[in-house]
Short mmCIF file of C-alpha atoms in Angstrom, two decimals:
data_model
loop_
_atom_site.label_atom_id
_atom_site.label_comp_id
_atom_site.label_asym_id
_atom_site.label_seq_id
_atom_site.Cartn_x
_atom_site.Cartn_y
_atom_site.Cartn_z
CA UNK A 327 49.67 90.51 84.62
CA UNK A 328 51.81 93.69 84.64
CA UNK A 329 54.27 93.94 87.48
CA UNK A 330 54.30 97.73 88.50
CA UNK A 331 57.65 99.08 88.99
CA UNK A 332 58.73 100.51 92.45
CA UNK A 333 60.08 104.10 91.87
CA UNK A 334 62.51 105.90 94.15
CA UNK A 335 61.34 109.24 95.45
CA UNK A 336 63.61 111.19 93.21
CA UNK A 337 62.08 109.24 90.19
CA UNK A 338 58.59 110.11 91.45
CA UNK A 339 59.64 113.73 91.49
CA UNK A 340 61.06 113.50 88.16
CA UNK A 341 57.69 112.07 86.99
CA UNK A 342 56.06 115.10 88.38
CA UNK A 343 58.31 117.52 86.52
CA UNK A 344 58.01 115.61 83.47
CA UNK A 345 54.28 116.04 83.68
CA UNK A 346 54.50 119.83 83.81
CA UNK A 347 54.84 120.63 87.53
CA UNK A 348 56.75 123.56 87.80
CA UNK A 349 59.45 124.58 90.24
CA UNK A 350 61.11 121.35 90.64
CA UNK A 351 64.90 121.64 90.18
CA UNK A 352 66.76 118.52 89.83
CA UNK A 353 70.78 118.63 89.97
CA UNK A 354 71.08 115.73 87.55
CA UNK A 355 68.41 114.87 84.95
CA UNK A 356 66.70 111.66 84.85
CA UNK A 357 68.38 110.91 81.63
CA UNK A 358 71.84 111.36 83.14
CA UNK A 359 70.97 108.96 86.01
CA UNK A 360 69.89 105.74 84.29
CA UNK A 361 72.43 103.59 85.77
CA UNK A 362 71.88 102.43 89.46
CA UNK A 363 75.19 104.10 90.61
CA UNK A 364 74.28 107.73 89.46
CA UNK A 365 70.72 107.23 90.93
CA UNK A 366 72.31 106.23 94.33
CA UNK A 367 74.56 109.21 94.40
CA UNK A 368 71.80 111.54 93.49
CA UNK A 369 69.46 110.33 96.04
CA UNK A 370 72.22 110.51 98.49
CA UNK A 371 73.06 114.05 97.63
CA UNK A 372 69.59 115.26 97.64
CA UNK A 373 68.95 113.83 101.22
CA UNK A 374 72.03 115.23 102.44
CA UNK A 375 71.08 118.68 101.34
CA UNK A 376 67.58 118.19 102.82
CA UNK A 377 65.76 118.66 99.59
CA UNK A 378 62.47 120.10 100.65
CA UNK A 379 60.32 118.58 97.58
CA UNK A 380 62.12 115.19 97.97
CA UNK A 381 61.25 115.13 101.72
CA UNK A 382 57.70 116.19 101.12
CA UNK A 383 57.05 113.52 98.60
CA UNK A 384 58.56 110.91 100.94
CA UNK A 385 56.41 112.05 103.70
CA UNK A 386 52.91 112.58 101.83
CA UNK A 387 53.30 109.96 99.04
CA UNK A 388 53.27 110.66 95.29
CA UNK A 389 49.51 109.39 94.77
CA UNK A 390 48.20 111.42 97.65
CA UNK A 391 49.70 114.54 96.05
CA UNK A 392 49.14 113.63 92.64
CA UNK A 393 45.26 113.75 93.23
CA UNK A 394 45.28 117.36 94.09
CA UNK A 395 46.51 118.26 90.78
CA UNK A 396 43.36 117.24 89.14
CA UNK A 397 42.06 120.64 88.25
CA UNK A 398 45.37 121.63 86.58
CA UNK A 399 45.39 118.43 84.40
CA UNK A 400 45.09 118.71 80.77
CA UNK A 401 45.96 115.94 78.35
CA UNK A 402 48.03 114.21 81.00
CA UNK A 403 49.96 117.45 81.53
CA UNK A 404 49.67 119.66 84.59
CA UNK A 405 49.02 123.22 83.48
CA UNK A 406 50.29 126.29 85.45
CA UNK A 407 50.86 123.94 88.71
CA UNK A 408 53.93 124.43 90.95
CA UNK A 409 54.92 121.69 93.39
CA UNK A 410 54.52 124.25 96.09
CA UNK A 411 51.04 125.00 95.17
CA UNK A 412 50.41 121.33 94.95
CA UNK A 413 51.33 120.70 98.32
CA UNK A 414 49.37 124.04 99.70
CA UNK A 415 46.15 122.28 97.96
CA UNK A 416 46.85 119.16 99.99
CA UNK A 417 47.07 120.91 103.38
CA UNK A 418 44.12 123.16 102.40
CA UNK A 419 42.04 120.13 101.70
CA UNK A 420 43.27 118.73 105.16
CA UNK A 421 42.04 121.89 106.82
CA UNK A 422 38.54 121.31 105.20
CA UNK A 423 38.19 117.68 106.12
CA UNK A 424 38.87 118.80 109.63
CA UNK A 425 36.31 121.44 109.55
CA UNK A 426 33.77 118.99 107.77
CA UNK A 427 34.55 116.24 110.13
CA UNK A 428 33.95 118.59 113.35
CA UNK A 429 30.23 119.39 111.93
CA UNK A 430 29.77 116.06 110.89
CA UNK A 431 30.53 114.55 114.40
CA UNK A 432 27.66 116.96 115.95
CA UNK A 433 25.21 115.67 113.07
CA UNK A 434 26.18 111.67 114.15
CA UNK A 435 25.66 112.58 117.99
CA UNK A 436 22.41 114.00 117.29
CA UNK A 437 21.28 110.95 115.07
CA UNK A 438 22.48 108.47 117.57
CA UNK A 439 20.33 110.66 120.45
CA UNK A 440 17.36 110.41 118.25
CA UNK A 441 17.68 106.76 117.66
CA UNK A 442 18.12 105.91 121.30
CA UNK A 443 15.10 108.22 122.58
CA UNK A 444 12.72 106.69 119.90
CA UNK A 445 13.71 103.19 120.59
CA UNK A 446 13.94 103.64 124.39
CA UNK A 447 10.95 105.45 124.83
CA UNK A 448 8.60 103.23 122.97
CA UNK A 449 10.20 99.83 123.48
CA UNK A 450 12.40 100.43 126.75
CA UNK A 451 16.11 100.07 127.37
CA UNK A 452 16.42 96.55 125.88
CA UNK A 453 13.34 96.39 123.35
CA UNK A 454 15.75 97.19 120.51
CA UNK A 455 17.03 93.52 120.66
CA UNK A 456 13.88 92.18 119.25
CA UNK A 457 13.72 93.76 115.90
CA UNK A 458 9.99 92.69 115.44
CA UNK A 459 9.24 95.40 118.04
CA UNK A 460 10.65 98.38 115.81
CA UNK A 461 11.31 97.28 112.22
CA UNK A 462 9.52 97.67 108.97
CA UNK A 463 7.97 94.31 108.45
CA UNK A 464 5.90 92.37 106.03
CA UNK A 465 6.42 94.82 103.16
CA UNK A 466 9.32 96.02 100.88
CA UNK A 467 11.84 98.31 102.45
CA UNK A 468 12.72 101.03 99.94
CA UNK A 469 16.17 101.90 101.72
CA UNK A 470 17.70 98.18 101.77
CA UNK A 471 19.17 96.34 98.70
CA UNK A 472 18.42 92.78 97.79
CA UNK A 473 20.55 90.61 95.57
CA UNK A 474 19.22 89.74 92.30
CA UNK A 475 20.97 87.96 89.47
CA UNK A 476 24.26 88.98 91.35
CA UNK A 477 23.28 92.62 91.35
CA UNK A 478 22.33 95.13 94.17
CA UNK A 479 18.79 96.43 93.93
CA UNK A 480 16.82 98.68 96.09
CA UNK A 481 13.89 97.30 97.67
CA UNK A 482 13.99 94.35 100.25
CA UNK A 483 10.97 92.82 101.28
CA UNK A 484 11.19 92.26 105.14
CA UNK A 485 9.85 88.81 105.89
CA UNK A 486 10.26 86.96 109.15
CA UNK A 487 13.50 85.24 108.05
CA UNK A 488 15.01 88.69 106.78
CA UNK A 489 14.26 90.28 110.07
CA UNK A 490 15.73 87.47 112.04
CA UNK A 491 18.91 87.69 109.93
CA UNK A 492 19.24 91.27 110.51
CA UNK A 493 18.69 91.02 114.14
CA UNK A 494 21.15 88.10 114.47
CA UNK A 495 23.83 89.93 112.55
CA UNK A 496 23.38 93.17 114.69
CA UNK A 497 23.34 91.64 118.03
CA UNK A 498 26.48 89.73 117.10
CA UNK A 499 28.21 93.06 116.20
CA UNK A 500 26.75 94.66 119.27
CA UNK A 501 28.23 91.85 121.58
CA UNK A 502 31.69 92.58 120.31
CA UNK A 503 31.30 96.41 120.54
CA UNK A 504 30.31 95.98 124.14
CA UNK A 505 33.22 93.82 124.99
CA UNK A 506 35.69 96.27 123.40
CA UNK A 507 34.09 99.40 124.69
CA UNK A 508 36.38 101.87 126.69
CA UNK A 509 33.43 103.95 127.76
CA UNK A 510 33.33 104.07 131.68
CA UNK A 511 29.57 103.81 131.52
CA UNK A 512 29.84 100.76 129.44
CA UNK A 513 32.62 99.48 131.90
CA UNK A 514 30.26 100.01 134.82
CA UNK A 515 27.43 98.11 132.88
CA UNK A 516 29.73 95.17 132.42
CA UNK A 517 30.61 94.99 136.05
CA UNK A 518 27.06 94.48 136.91
CA UNK A 519 25.56 92.20 134.19
CA UNK A 520 26.18 88.88 132.74
CA UNK A 521 28.19 88.65 129.63
CA UNK A 522 25.54 88.05 127.20
CA UNK A 523 23.16 90.71 128.41
CA UNK A 524 22.46 93.38 125.88
CA UNK A 525 23.24 96.90 126.81
CA UNK A 526 20.69 99.63 127.10
CA UNK A 527 19.95 101.51 123.82
CA UNK A 528 21.35 104.84 124.99
CA UNK A 529 24.69 103.28 125.82
CA UNK A 530 24.89 101.03 122.78
CA UNK A 531 24.19 103.80 120.23
CA UNK A 532 27.44 105.60 121.49
CA UNK A 533 29.40 102.50 120.19
CA UNK A 534 27.95 102.48 116.58
CA UNK A 535 29.60 103.84 113.55
CA UNK A 536 27.55 106.40 111.60
CA UNK A 537 27.02 103.84 108.96
CA UNK A 538 25.49 101.33 111.54
CA UNK A 539 23.15 104.15 112.74
CA UNK A 540 22.05 105.03 109.30
CA UNK A 541 21.24 101.29 109.01
CA UNK A 542 18.99 101.32 112.12
CA UNK A 543 17.15 104.24 110.58
CA UNK A 544 16.60 102.17 107.35
CA UNK A 545 15.38 99.32 109.36
CA UNK A 546 12.89 101.33 111.28
CA UNK A 547 9.16 101.30 110.60
CA UNK A 548 7.99 104.07 108.57
CA UNK A 549 6.20 105.83 111.63
CA UNK A 550 9.71 105.46 113.38
CA UNK A 551 11.61 107.09 110.50
CA UNK A 552 9.03 109.84 110.14
CA UNK A 553 9.96 110.83 113.72
CA UNK A 554 13.59 111.22 112.84
CA UNK A 555 12.76 113.16 109.74
CA UNK A 556 10.45 115.47 111.73
CA UNK A 557 13.14 116.40 113.76
CA UNK A 558 15.26 117.68 110.80
CA UNK A 559 11.97 119.43 109.23
CA UNK A 560 12.12 117.13 106.23
CA UNK A 561 10.80 114.12 104.47
CA UNK A 562 12.18 110.78 104.91
CA UNK A 563 13.58 110.17 101.36
CA UNK A 564 15.49 113.52 101.28
CA UNK A 565 16.99 112.49 105.14
CA UNK A 566 18.03 109.18 104.00
CA UNK A 567 19.77 110.58 101.01
CA UNK A 568 21.54 113.38 103.04
CA UNK A 569 22.61 110.76 105.58
CA UNK A 570 24.29 108.43 102.98
CA UNK A 571 25.99 111.53 101.59
CA UNK A 572 27.50 112.73 104.71
CA UNK A 573 28.53 108.96 105.66
CA UNK A 574 30.41 109.05 102.47
CA UNK A 575 31.83 112.34 103.36
CA UNK A 576 32.83 111.23 106.74
CA UNK A 577 34.63 108.13 105.59
CA UNK A 578 36.61 110.43 102.98
CA UNK A 579 37.66 112.58 105.74
CA UNK A 580 38.57 109.99 108.33
CA UNK A 581 40.76 108.01 105.49
CA UNK A 582 42.61 111.29 104.30
CA UNK A 583 40.83 111.21 100.90
CA UNK A 584 40.53 113.92 98.35
CA UNK A 585 37.56 115.86 99.51
CA UNK A 586 38.07 118.97 97.61
CA UNK A 587 37.61 117.16 94.01
CA UNK A 588 34.89 114.83 94.88
CA UNK A 589 32.43 113.85 92.54
CA UNK A 590 29.22 112.17 93.85
CA UNK A 591 27.91 109.19 91.83
CA UNK A 592 24.58 109.11 93.60
CA UNK A 593 23.20 112.83 94.03
CA UNK A 594 20.87 113.15 97.08
CA UNK A 595 17.98 115.71 97.04
CA UNK A 596 19.24 119.52 97.18
CA UNK A 597 17.98 121.41 100.32
CA UNK A 598 15.71 123.98 98.93
CA UNK A 599 17.17 126.95 100.71
CA UNK A 600 20.43 126.24 99.13
CA UNK A 601 19.49 125.73 95.43
CA UNK A 602 20.10 129.41 94.44
CA UNK A 603 23.97 128.96 95.36
CA UNK A 604 24.59 125.75 93.50
CA UNK A 605 25.53 125.25 89.91
CA UNK A 606 22.41 124.05 87.75
CA UNK A 607 22.44 122.60 84.19
CA UNK A 608 19.10 123.79 82.81
CA UNK A 609 19.52 121.31 79.67
CA UNK A 610 20.04 118.24 81.79
CA UNK A 611 17.84 119.67 84.79
CA UNK A 612 20.35 118.53 87.35
CA UNK A 613 22.34 120.15 90.22
CA UNK A 614 25.85 119.90 90.73
CA UNK A 615 27.52 116.63 92.10
CA UNK A 616 30.58 118.49 93.29
CA UNK A 617 31.81 119.40 96.94
CA UNK A 618 29.18 122.33 97.05
CA UNK A 619 26.25 119.97 97.42
CA UNK A 620 27.40 117.77 100.47
CA UNK A 621 28.54 121.18 102.07
CA UNK A 622 25.08 122.40 101.73
CA UNK A 623 23.65 119.28 103.12
CA UNK A 624 25.78 119.59 106.12
CA UNK A 625 24.81 123.26 106.50
CA UNK A 626 21.04 122.34 106.17
CA UNK A 627 21.33 119.54 109.02
CA UNK A 628 23.74 121.39 111.32
CA UNK A 629 21.35 124.52 111.53
CA UNK A 630 18.55 122.18 112.59
CA UNK A 631 20.71 120.71 115.42
CA UNK A 632 22.28 124.23 116.54
CA UNK A 633 21.65 127.47 115.06
CA UNK A 634 24.85 129.11 116.77
CA UNK A 635 27.12 126.40 115.38
CA UNK A 636 30.10 128.38 114.23
CA UNK A 637 30.76 127.64 110.65
CA UNK A 638 33.37 130.22 109.97
CA UNK A 639 36.43 127.60 109.98
CA UNK A 640 34.40 125.42 107.16
CA UNK A 641 33.87 128.43 104.93
CA UNK A 642 37.46 129.79 105.41
CA UNK A 643 38.48 126.16 104.29
CA UNK A 644 36.51 126.17 101.27
CA UNK A 645 37.37 129.75 100.42
CA UNK A 646 41.25 128.94 100.84
CA UNK A 647 40.69 126.36 97.88
CA UNK A 648 39.17 129.04 95.50
CA UNK A 649 41.85 130.60 93.13
CA UNK A 650 42.00 132.30 89.75
CA UNK A 651 42.71 128.95 88.25
CA UNK A 652 40.22 126.89 90.13
CA UNK A 653 36.95 129.12 90.91
CA UNK A 654 33.90 128.48 92.85
CA UNK A 655 32.37 126.88 89.93
CA UNK A 656 34.57 123.86 89.85
CA UNK A 657 33.48 123.08 93.43
CA UNK A 658 29.80 123.24 92.50
CA UNK A 659 28.97 126.78 93.38
CA UNK A 660 26.92 128.99 90.93
CA UNK A 661 29.56 131.58 90.93
CA UNK A 662 32.19 133.22 93.07
CA UNK A 663 29.70 135.80 93.94
CA UNK A 664 27.01 132.99 94.91
CA UNK A 665 29.66 131.50 97.43
CA UNK A 666 30.61 134.99 98.86
CA UNK A 667 26.92 135.63 99.44
CA UNK A 668 26.36 132.23 101.15
CA UNK A 669 29.68 132.91 103.36
CA UNK A 670 28.40 136.46 104.28
CA UNK A 671 25.08 135.20 105.51
CA UNK A 672 26.71 132.75 107.56
CA UNK A 673 29.27 135.39 108.94
CA UNK A 674 26.24 137.64 109.91
CA UNK A 675 24.59 134.67 111.74
CA UNK A 676 27.85 133.96 113.54
CA UNK A 677 28.18 137.47 114.48
CA UNK A 678 24.64 137.79 115.85
CA UNK A 679 25.03 134.53 117.68
CA UNK A 680 28.29 135.82 119.45
CA UNK A 681 26.54 139.12 120.18
CA UNK A 682 23.81 137.22 121.99
CA UNK A 683 26.28 134.98 123.71
CA UNK A 684 28.19 138.04 125.12
CA UNK A 685 24.94 139.69 126.33
CA UNK A 686 23.70 136.44 128.14
CA UNK A 687 27.12 136.31 129.75
CA UNK A 688 26.83 139.92 130.89
CA UNK A 689 23.31 139.29 132.32
CA UNK A 690 24.64 136.09 134.12
CA UNK A 691 27.34 138.13 135.67
CA UNK A 692 24.72 140.74 137.19
#
């Protein structure tokens, strides 16, 4: 096994320079600092002078920054990219992640509300604890994986044993979430109930991760899944693909991943109204798997939830990533013009919503 070498920050900076990153000035070249004494003196000198690139690298990390040079990489060399531009792209992606996460949080909250309403209305506050009430059963579930010859294959038969395992695992996780919850409502519930009592579904859903909520929808009977899909005015297959996609995006945002350069491995259905804005390959008959697709899915879902949702920060974050070197096509839009068109439609919608809000405010005042 190869033992990786731990490089000093100054060596990492020199590596960036050797690979073509511009505007990195080192007082002593790497070749002149081969012995430990010279390297130590160089490190000390640069730290004393508060050398900005070195400080930035020590805070953000080599591999975190390296990822953002991907569009400029040609044959293992960075082309026309300065260190300051690399750092700027990192922070522009951070701005994008924050805007995306803000929208996904609204989608997640709505998904949880729909789950609690469907299960609570049909089966009562605690009816979810019996999975035989609401799960798809005695047929193949197309959204769950089975293990066959060591491989994961979609299509799991939901027999009595499988449903019991799902129920046992979920209730065990739910118990831990109830115990650890800091929610005032959950605290009040625990004060008035026994330790092993399940929480009402409308309290429990607020403790679930987005992935766990999506798993509940996968487990639901077809009728229950259709009810969720009906709210978003789409079919079950499209909705499940969209939810899986935004769960992936959410995880990237929460773990400081590189969202700008994402390439989806599994490509969900493209919302019809956004197809004209996305890059399309007529030969392969496929749409883009880049950033533009999950963004359009988020737009599609959020517009069903709140037509007045202000998407300007999200579009502004994407626009800041578009440069002469990295145009809108790189991110999966059909062209810069198409992206501008999509953004202008959103801006008009936001302006109209703002004007209506001001009119309502005036009416309320009188």
